[in-house]
Structure formats: C-alpha cells, structure tokens
Coordinates of N, CA and C and ligand atoms in Angstrom, one line a residue:
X1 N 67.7 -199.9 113.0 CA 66.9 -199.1 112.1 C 67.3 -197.6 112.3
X2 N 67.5 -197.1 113.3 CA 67.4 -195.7 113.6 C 69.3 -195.3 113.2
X3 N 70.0 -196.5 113.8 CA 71.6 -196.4 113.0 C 71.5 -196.4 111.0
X4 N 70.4 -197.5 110.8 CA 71.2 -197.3 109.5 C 70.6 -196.1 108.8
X5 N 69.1 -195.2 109.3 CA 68.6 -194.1 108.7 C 69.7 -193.0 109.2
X6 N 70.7 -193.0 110.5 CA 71.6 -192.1 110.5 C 72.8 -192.3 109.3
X7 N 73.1 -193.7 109.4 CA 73.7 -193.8 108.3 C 73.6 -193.0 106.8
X8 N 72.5 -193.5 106.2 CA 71.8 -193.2 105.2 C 72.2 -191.0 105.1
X9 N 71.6 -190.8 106.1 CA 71.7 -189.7 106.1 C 73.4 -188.9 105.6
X10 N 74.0 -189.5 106.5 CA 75.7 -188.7 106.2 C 76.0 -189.6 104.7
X11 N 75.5 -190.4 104.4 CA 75.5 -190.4 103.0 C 75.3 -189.6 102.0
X12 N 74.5 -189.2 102.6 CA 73.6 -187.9 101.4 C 74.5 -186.9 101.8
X13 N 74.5 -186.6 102.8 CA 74.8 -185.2 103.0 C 76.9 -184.8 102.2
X14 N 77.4 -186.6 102.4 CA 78.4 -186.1 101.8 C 78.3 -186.2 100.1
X15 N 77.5 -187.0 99.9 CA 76.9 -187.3 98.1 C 76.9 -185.7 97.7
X16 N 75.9 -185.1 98.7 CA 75.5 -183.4 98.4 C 76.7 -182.6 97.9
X17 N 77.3 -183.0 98.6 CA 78.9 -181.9 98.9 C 79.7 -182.4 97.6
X18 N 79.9 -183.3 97.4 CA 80.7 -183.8 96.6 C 80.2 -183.2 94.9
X19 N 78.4 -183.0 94.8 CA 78.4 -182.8 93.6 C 78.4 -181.2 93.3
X20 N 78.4 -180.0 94.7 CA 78.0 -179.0 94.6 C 80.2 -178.6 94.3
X21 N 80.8 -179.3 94.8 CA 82.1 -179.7 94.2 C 82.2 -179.3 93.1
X22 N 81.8 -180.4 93.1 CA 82.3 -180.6 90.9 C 81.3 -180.1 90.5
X23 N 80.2 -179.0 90.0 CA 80.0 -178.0 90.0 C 80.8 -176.7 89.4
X24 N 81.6 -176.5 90.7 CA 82.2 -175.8 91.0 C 83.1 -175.9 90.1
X25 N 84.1 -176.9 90.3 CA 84.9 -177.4 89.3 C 85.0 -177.0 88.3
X26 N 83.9 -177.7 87.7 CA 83.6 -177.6 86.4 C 83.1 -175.9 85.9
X27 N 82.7 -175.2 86.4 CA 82.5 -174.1 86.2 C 83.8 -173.1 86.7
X28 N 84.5 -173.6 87.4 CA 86.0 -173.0 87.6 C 86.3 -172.1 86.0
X29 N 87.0 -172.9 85.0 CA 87.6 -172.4 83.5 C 86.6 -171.1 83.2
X30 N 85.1 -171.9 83.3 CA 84.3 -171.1 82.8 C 84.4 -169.4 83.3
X31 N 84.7 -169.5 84.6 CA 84.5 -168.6 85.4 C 85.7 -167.7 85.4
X32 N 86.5 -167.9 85.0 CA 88.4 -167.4 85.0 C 87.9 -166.8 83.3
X33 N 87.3 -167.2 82.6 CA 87.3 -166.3 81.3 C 85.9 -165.6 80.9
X34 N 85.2 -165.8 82.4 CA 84.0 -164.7 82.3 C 84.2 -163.5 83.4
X35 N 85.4 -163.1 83.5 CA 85.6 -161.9 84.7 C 84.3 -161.1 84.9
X36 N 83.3 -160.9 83.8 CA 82.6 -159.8 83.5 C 81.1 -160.5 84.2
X37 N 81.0 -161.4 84.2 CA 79.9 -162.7 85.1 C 78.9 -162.6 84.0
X38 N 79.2 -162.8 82.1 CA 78.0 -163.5 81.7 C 77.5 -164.8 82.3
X39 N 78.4 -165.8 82.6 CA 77.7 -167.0 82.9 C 76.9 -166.7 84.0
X40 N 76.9 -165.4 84.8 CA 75.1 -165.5 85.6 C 74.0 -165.8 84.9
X41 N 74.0 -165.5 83.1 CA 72.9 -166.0 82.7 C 72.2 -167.6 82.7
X42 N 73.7 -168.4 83.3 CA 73.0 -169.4 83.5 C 72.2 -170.0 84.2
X43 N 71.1 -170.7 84.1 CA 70.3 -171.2 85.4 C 71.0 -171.8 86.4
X44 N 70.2 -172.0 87.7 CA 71.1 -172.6 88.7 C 71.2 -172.0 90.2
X45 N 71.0 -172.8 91.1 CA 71.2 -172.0 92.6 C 72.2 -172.4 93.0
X46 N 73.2 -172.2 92.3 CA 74.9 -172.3 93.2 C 75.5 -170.9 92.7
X47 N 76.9 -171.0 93.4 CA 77.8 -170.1 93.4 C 78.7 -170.5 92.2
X48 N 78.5 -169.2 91.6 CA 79.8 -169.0 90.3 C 80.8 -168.4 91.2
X49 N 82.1 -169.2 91.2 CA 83.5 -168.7 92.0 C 84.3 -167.1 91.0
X50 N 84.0 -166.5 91.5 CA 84.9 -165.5 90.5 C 86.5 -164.9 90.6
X51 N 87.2 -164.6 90.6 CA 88.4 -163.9 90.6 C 89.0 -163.2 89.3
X52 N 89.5 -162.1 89.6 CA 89.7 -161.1 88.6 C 91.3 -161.3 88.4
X53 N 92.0 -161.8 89.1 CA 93.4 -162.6 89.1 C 93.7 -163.7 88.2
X54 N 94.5 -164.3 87.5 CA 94.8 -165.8 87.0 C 94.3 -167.1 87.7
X55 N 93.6 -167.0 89.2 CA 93.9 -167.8 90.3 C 93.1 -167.6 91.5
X56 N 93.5 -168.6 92.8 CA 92.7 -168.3 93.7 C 94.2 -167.8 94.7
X57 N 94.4 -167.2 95.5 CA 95.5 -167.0 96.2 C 95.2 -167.9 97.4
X58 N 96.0 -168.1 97.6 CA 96.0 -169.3 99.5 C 96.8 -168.7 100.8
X59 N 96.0 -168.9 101.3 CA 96.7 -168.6 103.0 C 96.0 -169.2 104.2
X60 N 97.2 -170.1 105.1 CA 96.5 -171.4 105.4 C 96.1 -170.2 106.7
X61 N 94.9 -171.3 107.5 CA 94.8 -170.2 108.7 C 95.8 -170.0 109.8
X62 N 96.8 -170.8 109.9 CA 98.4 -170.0 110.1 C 98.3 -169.4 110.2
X63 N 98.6 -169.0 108.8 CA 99.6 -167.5 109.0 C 98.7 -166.3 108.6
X64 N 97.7 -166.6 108.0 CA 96.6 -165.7 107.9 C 96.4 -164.7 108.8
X65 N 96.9 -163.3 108.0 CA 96.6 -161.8 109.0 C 95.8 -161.1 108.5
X66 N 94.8 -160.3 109.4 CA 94.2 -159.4 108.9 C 94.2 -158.0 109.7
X67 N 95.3 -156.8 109.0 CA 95.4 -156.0 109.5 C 94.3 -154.8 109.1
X68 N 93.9 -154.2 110.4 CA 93.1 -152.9 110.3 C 93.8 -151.6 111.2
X69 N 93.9 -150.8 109.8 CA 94.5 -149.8 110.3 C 94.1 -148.3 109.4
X70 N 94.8 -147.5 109.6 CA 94.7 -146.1 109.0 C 94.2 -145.3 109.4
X71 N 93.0 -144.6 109.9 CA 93.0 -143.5 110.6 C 91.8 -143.5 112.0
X72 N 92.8 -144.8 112.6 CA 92.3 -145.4 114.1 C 93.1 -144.9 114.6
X73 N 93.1 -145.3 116.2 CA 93.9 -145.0 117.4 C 94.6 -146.4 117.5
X74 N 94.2 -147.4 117.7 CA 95.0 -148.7 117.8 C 95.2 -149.7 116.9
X75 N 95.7 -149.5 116.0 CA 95.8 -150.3 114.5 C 96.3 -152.1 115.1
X76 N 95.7 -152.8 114.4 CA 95.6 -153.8 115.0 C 95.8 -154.8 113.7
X77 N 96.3 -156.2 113.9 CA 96.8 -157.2 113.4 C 96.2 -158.6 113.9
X78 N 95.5 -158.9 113.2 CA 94.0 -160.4 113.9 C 94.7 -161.5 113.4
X79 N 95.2 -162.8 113.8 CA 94.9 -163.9 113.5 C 93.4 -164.2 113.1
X80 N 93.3 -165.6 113.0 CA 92.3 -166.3 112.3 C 91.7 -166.8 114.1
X81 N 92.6 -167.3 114.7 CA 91.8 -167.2 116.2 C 91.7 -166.4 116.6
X82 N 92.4 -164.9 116.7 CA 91.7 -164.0 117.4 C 90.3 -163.5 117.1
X83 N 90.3 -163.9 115.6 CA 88.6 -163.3 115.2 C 87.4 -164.8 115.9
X84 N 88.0 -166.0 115.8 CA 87.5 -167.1 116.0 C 86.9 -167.0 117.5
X85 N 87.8 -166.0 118.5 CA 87.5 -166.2 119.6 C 87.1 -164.9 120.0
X86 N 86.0 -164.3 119.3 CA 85.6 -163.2 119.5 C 83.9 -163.3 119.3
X87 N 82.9 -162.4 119.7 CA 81.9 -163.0 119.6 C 81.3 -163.2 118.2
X88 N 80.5 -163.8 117.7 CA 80.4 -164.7 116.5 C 78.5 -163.8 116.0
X89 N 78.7 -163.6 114.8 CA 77.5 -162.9 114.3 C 77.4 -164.1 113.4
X90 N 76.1 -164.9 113.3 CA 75.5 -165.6 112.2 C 74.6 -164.8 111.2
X91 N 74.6 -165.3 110.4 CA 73.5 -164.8 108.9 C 73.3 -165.6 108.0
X92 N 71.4 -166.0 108.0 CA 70.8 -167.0 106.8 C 71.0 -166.1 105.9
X93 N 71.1 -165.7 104.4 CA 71.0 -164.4 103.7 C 70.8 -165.1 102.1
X94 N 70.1 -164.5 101.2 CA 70.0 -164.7 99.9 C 71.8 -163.9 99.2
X95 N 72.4 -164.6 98.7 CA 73.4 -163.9 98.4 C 73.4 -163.4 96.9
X96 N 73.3 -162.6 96.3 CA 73.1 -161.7 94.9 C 73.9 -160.8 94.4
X97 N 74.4 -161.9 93.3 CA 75.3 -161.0 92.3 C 74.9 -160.2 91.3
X98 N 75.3 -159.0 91.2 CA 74.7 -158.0 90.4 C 74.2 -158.7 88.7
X99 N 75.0 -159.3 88.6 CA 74.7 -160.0 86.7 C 73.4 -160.8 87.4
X100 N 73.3 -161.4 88.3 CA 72.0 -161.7 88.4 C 71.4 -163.4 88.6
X101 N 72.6 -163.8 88.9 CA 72.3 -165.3 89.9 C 72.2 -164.8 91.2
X102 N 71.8 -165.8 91.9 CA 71.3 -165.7 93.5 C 71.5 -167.1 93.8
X103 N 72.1 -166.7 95.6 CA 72.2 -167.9 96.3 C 71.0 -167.9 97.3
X104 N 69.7 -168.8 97.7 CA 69.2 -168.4 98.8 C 69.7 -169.2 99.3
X105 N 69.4 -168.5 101.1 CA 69.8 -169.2 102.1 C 71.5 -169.7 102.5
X106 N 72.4 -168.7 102.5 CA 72.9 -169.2 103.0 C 73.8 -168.6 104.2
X107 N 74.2 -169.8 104.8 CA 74.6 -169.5 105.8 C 76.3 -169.1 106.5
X108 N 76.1 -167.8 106.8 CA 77.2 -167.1 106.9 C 77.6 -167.2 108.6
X109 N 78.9 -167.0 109.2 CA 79.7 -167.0 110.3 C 80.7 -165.8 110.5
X110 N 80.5 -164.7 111.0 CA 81.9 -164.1 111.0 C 81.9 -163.2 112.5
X111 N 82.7 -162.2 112.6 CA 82.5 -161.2 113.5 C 82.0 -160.0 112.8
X112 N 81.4 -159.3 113.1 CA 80.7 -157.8 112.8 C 82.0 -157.3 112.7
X113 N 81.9 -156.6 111.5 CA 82.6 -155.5 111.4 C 82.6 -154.6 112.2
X114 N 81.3 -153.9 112.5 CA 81.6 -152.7 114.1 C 82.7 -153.0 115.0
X115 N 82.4 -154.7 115.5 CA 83.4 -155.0 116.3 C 84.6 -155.0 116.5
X116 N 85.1 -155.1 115.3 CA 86.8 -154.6 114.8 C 86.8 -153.0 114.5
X117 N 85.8 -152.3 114.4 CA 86.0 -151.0 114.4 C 85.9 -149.9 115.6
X118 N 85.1 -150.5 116.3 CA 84.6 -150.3 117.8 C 86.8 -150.4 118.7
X119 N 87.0 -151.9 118.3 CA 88.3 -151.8 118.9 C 89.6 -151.1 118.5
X120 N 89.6 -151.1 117.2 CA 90.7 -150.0 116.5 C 90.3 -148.1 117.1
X121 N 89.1 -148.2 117.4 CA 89.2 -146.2 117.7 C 89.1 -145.6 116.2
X122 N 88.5 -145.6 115.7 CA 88.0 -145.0 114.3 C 88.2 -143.2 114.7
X123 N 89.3 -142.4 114.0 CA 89.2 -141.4 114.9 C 88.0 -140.2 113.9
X124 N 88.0 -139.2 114.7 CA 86.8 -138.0 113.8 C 86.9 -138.2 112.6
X125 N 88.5 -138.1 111.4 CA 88.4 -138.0 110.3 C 87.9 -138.9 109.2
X126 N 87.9 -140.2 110.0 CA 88.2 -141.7 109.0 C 86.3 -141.5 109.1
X127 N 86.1 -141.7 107.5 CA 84.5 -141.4 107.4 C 84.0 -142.8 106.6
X128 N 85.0 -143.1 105.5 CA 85.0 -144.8 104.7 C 86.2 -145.7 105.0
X129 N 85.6 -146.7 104.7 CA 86.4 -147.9 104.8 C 87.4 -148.1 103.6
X130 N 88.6 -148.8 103.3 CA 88.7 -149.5 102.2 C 89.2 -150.9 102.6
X131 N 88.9 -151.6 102.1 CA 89.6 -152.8 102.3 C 90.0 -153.4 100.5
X132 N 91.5 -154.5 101.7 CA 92.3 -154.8 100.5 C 91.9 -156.4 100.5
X133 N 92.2 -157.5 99.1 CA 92.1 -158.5 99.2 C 94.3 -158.9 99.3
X134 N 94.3 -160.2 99.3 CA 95.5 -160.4 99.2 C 95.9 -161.3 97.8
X135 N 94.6 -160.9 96.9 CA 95.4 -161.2 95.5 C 96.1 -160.5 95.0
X136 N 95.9 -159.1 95.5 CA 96.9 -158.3 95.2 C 96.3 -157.0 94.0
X137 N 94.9 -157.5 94.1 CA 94.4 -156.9 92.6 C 92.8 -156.3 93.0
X138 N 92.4 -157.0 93.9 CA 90.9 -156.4 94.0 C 90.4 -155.6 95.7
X139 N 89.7 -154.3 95.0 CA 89.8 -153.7 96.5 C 88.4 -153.5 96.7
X140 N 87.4 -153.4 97.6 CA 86.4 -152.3 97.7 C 86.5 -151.4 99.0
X141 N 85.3 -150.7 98.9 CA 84.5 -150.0 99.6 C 83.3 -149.6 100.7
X142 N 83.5 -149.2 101.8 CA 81.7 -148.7 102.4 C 82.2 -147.7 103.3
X143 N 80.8 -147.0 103.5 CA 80.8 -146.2 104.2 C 80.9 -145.9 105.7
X144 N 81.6 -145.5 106.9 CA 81.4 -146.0 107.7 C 80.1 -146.2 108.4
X145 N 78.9 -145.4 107.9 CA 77.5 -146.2 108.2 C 77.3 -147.6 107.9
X146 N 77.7 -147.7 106.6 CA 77.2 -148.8 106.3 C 77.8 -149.9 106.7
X147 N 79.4 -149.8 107.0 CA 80.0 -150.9 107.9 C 80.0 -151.1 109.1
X148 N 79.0 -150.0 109.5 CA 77.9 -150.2 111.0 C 77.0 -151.2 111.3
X149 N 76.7 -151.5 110.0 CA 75.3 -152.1 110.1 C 75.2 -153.6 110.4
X150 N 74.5 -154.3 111.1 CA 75.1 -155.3 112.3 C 74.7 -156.4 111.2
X151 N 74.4 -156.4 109.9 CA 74.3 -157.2 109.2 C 75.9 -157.5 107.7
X152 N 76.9 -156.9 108.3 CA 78.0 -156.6 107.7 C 79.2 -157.4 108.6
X153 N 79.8 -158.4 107.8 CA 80.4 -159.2 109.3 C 81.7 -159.5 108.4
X154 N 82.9 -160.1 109.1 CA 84.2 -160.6 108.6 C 84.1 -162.1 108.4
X155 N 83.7 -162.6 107.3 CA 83.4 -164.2 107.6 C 84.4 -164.8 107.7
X156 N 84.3 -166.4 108.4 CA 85.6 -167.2 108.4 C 84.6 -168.4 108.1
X157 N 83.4 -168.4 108.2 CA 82.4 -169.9 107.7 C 81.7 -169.1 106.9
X158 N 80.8 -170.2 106.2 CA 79.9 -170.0 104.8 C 79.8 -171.2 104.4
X159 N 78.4 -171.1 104.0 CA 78.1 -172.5 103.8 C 78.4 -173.5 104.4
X160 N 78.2 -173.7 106.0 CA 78.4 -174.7 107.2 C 79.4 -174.7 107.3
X161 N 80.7 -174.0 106.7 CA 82.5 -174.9 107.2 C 83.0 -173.6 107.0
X162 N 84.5 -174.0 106.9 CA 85.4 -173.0 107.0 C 85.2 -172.1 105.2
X163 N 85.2 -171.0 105.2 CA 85.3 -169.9 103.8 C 86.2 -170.6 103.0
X164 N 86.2 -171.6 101.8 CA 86.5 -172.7 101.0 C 87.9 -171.5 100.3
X165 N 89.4 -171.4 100.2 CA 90.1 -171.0 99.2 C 89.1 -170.4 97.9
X166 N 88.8 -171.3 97.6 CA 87.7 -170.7 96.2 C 86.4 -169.3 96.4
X167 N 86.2 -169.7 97.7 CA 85.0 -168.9 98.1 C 85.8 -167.3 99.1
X168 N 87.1 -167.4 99.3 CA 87.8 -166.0 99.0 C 88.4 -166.2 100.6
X169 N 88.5 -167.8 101.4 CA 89.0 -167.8 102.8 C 90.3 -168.0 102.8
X170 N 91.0 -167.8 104.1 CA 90.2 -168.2 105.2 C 89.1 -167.3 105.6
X171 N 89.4 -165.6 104.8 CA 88.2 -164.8 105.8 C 87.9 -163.5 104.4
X172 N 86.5 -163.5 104.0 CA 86.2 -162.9 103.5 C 85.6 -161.2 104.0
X173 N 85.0 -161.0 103.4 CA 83.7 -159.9 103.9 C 82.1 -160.3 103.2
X174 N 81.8 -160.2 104.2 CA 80.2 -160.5 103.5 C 79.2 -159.1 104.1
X175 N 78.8 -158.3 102.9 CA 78.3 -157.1 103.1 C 76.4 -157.9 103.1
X176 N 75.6 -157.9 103.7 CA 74.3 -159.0 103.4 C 73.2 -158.0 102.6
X177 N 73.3 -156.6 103.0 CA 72.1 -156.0 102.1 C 72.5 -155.3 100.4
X178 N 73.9 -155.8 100.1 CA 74.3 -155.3 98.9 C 74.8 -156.4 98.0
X179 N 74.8 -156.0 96.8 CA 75.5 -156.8 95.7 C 76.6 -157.7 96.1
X180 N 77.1 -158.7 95.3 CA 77.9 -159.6 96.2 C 79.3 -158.9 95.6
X181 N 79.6 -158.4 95.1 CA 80.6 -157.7 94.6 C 81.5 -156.7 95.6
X182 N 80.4 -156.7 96.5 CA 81.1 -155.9 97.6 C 81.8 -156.9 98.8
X183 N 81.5 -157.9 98.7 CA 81.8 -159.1 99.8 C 83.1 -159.9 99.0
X184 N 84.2 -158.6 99.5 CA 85.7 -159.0 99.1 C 86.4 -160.5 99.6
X185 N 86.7 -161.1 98.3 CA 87.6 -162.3 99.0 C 89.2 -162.3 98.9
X186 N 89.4 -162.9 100.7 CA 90.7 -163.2 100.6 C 91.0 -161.5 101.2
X187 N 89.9 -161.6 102.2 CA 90.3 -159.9 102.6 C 91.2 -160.2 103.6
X188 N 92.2 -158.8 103.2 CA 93.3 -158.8 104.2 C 93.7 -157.2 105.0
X189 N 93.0 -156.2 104.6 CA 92.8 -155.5 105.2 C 91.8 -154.6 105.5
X190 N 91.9 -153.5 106.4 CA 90.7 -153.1 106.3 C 91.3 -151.4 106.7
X191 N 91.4 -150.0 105.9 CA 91.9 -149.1 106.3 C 91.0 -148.4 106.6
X192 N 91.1 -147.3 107.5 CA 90.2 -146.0 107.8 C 90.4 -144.8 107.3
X193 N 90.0 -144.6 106.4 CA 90.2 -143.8 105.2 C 89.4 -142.0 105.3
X194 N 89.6 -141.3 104.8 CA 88.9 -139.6 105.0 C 88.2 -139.5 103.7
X195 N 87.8 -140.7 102.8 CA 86.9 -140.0 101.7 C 86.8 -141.6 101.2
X196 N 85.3 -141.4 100.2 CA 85.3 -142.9 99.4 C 86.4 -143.1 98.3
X197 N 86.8 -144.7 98.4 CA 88.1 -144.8 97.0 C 87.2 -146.1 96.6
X198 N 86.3 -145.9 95.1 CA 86.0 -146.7 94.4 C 86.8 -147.7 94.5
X199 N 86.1 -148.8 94.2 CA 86.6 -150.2 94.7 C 86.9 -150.8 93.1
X200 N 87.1 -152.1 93.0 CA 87.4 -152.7 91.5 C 86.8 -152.1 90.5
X201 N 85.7 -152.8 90.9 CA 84.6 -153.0 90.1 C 83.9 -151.8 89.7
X202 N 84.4 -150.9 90.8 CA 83.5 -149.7 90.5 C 84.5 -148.5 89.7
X203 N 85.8 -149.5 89.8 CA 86.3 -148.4 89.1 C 86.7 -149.0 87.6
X204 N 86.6 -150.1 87.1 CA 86.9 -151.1 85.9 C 85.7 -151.4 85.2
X205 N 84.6 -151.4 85.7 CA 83.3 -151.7 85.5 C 82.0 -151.2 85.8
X206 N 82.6 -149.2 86.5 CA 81.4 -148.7 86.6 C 80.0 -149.0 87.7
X207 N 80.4 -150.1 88.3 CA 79.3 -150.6 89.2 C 79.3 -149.8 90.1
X208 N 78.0 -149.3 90.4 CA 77.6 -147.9 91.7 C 78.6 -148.7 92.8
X209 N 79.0 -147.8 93.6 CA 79.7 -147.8 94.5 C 79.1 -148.2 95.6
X210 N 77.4 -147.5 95.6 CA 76.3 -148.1 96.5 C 75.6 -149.3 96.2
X211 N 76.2 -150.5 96.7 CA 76.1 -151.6 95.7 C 73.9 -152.3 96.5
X212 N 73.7 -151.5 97.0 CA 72.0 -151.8 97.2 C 71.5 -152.9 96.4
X213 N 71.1 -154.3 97.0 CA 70.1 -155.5 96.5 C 69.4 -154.4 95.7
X214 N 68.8 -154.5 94.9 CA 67.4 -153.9 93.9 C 67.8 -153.0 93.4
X215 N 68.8 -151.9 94.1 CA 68.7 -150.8 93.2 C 68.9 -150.9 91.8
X216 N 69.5 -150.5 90.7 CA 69.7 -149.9 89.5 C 71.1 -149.9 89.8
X217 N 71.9 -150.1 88.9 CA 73.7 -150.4 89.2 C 74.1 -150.0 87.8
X218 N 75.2 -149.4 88.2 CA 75.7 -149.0 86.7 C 76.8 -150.1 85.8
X219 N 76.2 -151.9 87.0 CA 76.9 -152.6 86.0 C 76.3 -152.9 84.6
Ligands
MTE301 N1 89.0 -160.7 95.7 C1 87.9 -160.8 95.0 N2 86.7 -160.6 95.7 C2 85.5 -160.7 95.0 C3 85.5 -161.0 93.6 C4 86.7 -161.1 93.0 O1 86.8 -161.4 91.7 N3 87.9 -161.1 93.7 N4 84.3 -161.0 93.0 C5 83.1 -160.4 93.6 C6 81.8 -160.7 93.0 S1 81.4 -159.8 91.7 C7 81.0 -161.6 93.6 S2 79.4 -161.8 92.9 C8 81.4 -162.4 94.7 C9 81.3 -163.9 94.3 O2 81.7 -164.7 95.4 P1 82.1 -166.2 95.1 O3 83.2 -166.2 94.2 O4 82.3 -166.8 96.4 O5 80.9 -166.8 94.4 O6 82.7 -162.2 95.2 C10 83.1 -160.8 95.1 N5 84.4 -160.6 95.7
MO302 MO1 79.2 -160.3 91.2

C-alpha cells in the first residue's frame, strides 16, 4: 500500500514535468517572435522563455566560467563547482515580468552575490555592476547597493534542478525584489564598473533601469 502510493506519486510528479515541458515547447516559436513579451497577455502561471538572440546559447557545466572582474582587487574566474561549493542562499519568490505574467513560488538556489563581491575586493571607485550574458547580446545592471541585498543571488537551480539551457543556465542572476528583466541569462560576467551602463532593455526598450516589483516602468 504505502509502495504503490509512493509509486503513484513519482508518477505524478514526472507526468507534472513532462507537461510544464511541452508548455514550454510549444510556446518556444511563440516566444522568439515576441522579443517585446506581448504573449504576457496570455493567461497562465508558467514561464514564457525569452531571448533576444535567434536561440538559446549552451554551456555544459564543464566548461562553464564566470568571470568577475573590473574594478576589484582580485579578479576572479568561478567554475560551476566553485560556486556549487560555496555557501548556498535559497529563495521561495513570486517571479514578475514587467509585461505582466508572474510566477509564484518559486524556488531559487544560488550564491549571494555579496559573496562573490565580498571576495573580489570591490575597490573605492567601482559603485555599479554590469554584467554580461554569453549570448553575446544581452547585458544588465545594479547598483552596488542593490547587489548587496541578500535577496540577489547567482543561480545554478530554479525550479528544484539544475537552471534548464532555456531558463538562461547553467547560471543565471536572479535579482528577487525587481522585474525579471533584470535576472540575466546565461550570465557570464560580472564587472565593477564607476558609473551605471543601461542594460538591454533599458537601453532598446526604455525600461527604468530601477527595475522595482510595483513601481511604474518605462516599459
Ligand atoms: N540573456 C537574456 N536574459 C534575460 C532575457 C533575455 O532575453 N536574454 N530576458 C529577461 C526577461 S525580460 C525576463 S522576464 C526573464 C525571463 O526568464 P525566463 O526566460 O527564464 O522565463 O529573463 C530575463 N533575462
Ligand atoms: Mo520580462
């Protein structure tokens, strides 16, 4: 009894997965020729995959680097284990795209950003971040307050497993009190910068730079 209700169970749970998949899938095309995210108008509590590229770029966790550097003391170069084996910041969080779908609840894995900033030596000058993705095309921004804040982490999980190719891994950024626009995928760097540099979006599309849940956005 108690085997086949376990049973039963990983049934579901992979039935679950499989259709939140194709989903996905199926909203893939959709999603490659709405750069701009009308399809937020559609109902639904999943993730629209976006990229501003033709594509999703790949990098197995190999060879996967993520260098932080620019106006630190010890510029530094992470594997996918070095961040794996460093201490681990979790986050349940509603995730919210400026057009205006939402994810609640989900569940995020990464290291705090402080933590990689704390070790690089952030010197007097460096006041913002930038970080780069490795499609080659999309960049953003924060402030170094705001990449303080212990709710701002380098993900390598999301949604119980490893940060899916589609969903911008092996390691994104997940900013949790702002627009999801700011939660770069496929991040591969992170520089220490002396002034803010508008990020994609903000510079293609106008969206406040201060990407604040609730605020008023100039997307
Ligand atoms: N590299 C990259 N990062 C990105 C984007 C993108 O197109 N390319 N889109 C942003 C936007 S507007 C949102 S809402 C989220 C969407 O994350 P998802 O594709 O995992 O749903 O990723 C953000 N990060
Ligand atoms: Mo978005």
């Amino acid at each position: 009894m108690v085997l086949g209700m376990l049973g039963l169970g990983a049934v579901g749970v992979v039935a679950g997965s499989r259709v939140q998949d194709g989903l996905d899938a199926a909203l893939a095309p959709l999603q490659r020729l709405d750069p701009t995210g009308l399809s937020g108008l559609l109902p639904g509590n999943y993730f629209r995959i976006y990229t501003v590229t033709d594509g999703y770029p790949y990098e197995s966790d190999t060879n996967y680097r993520l260098t932080v550097d620019g106006l630190v003391d010890h510029p530094t170069v992470y594997t996918m284990a070095d961040l794996q084996a460093m201490p681990a910041t979790r986050l349940v969080r509603t995730f919210q795209c400026v057009t205006g779908w939402r994810v609640d609840n989900v569940h995020w894995q990464g290291v705090a950003l402080s933590v990689l900033l704390d070790k690089a030596g952030v010197q007097t000058a460096g006041k913002d971040l930038r970080f780069e993705s490795f499609d080659g095309v999309y960049t953003e921004s924060l402030t170094l307050a705001e990449a303080y804040r212990p709710d701002v982490i380098v993900a390598y999980s999301m949604l119980g497993g490893p940060v899916t190719q589609e969903h911008g891994g092996p390691v994104r950024l997940y900013v949790a009190p702002m627009y999801g626009y700011k939660s770069i995928k496929w991040m591969s760097r992170i520089q220490v910068v002396d002034r803010v540099e508008p990020g994609y979006w903000e510079t293609v599309g106008n969206y406040a730079v201060e990407g604040w849940i609730g605020d008023s956005n100039g997307y």
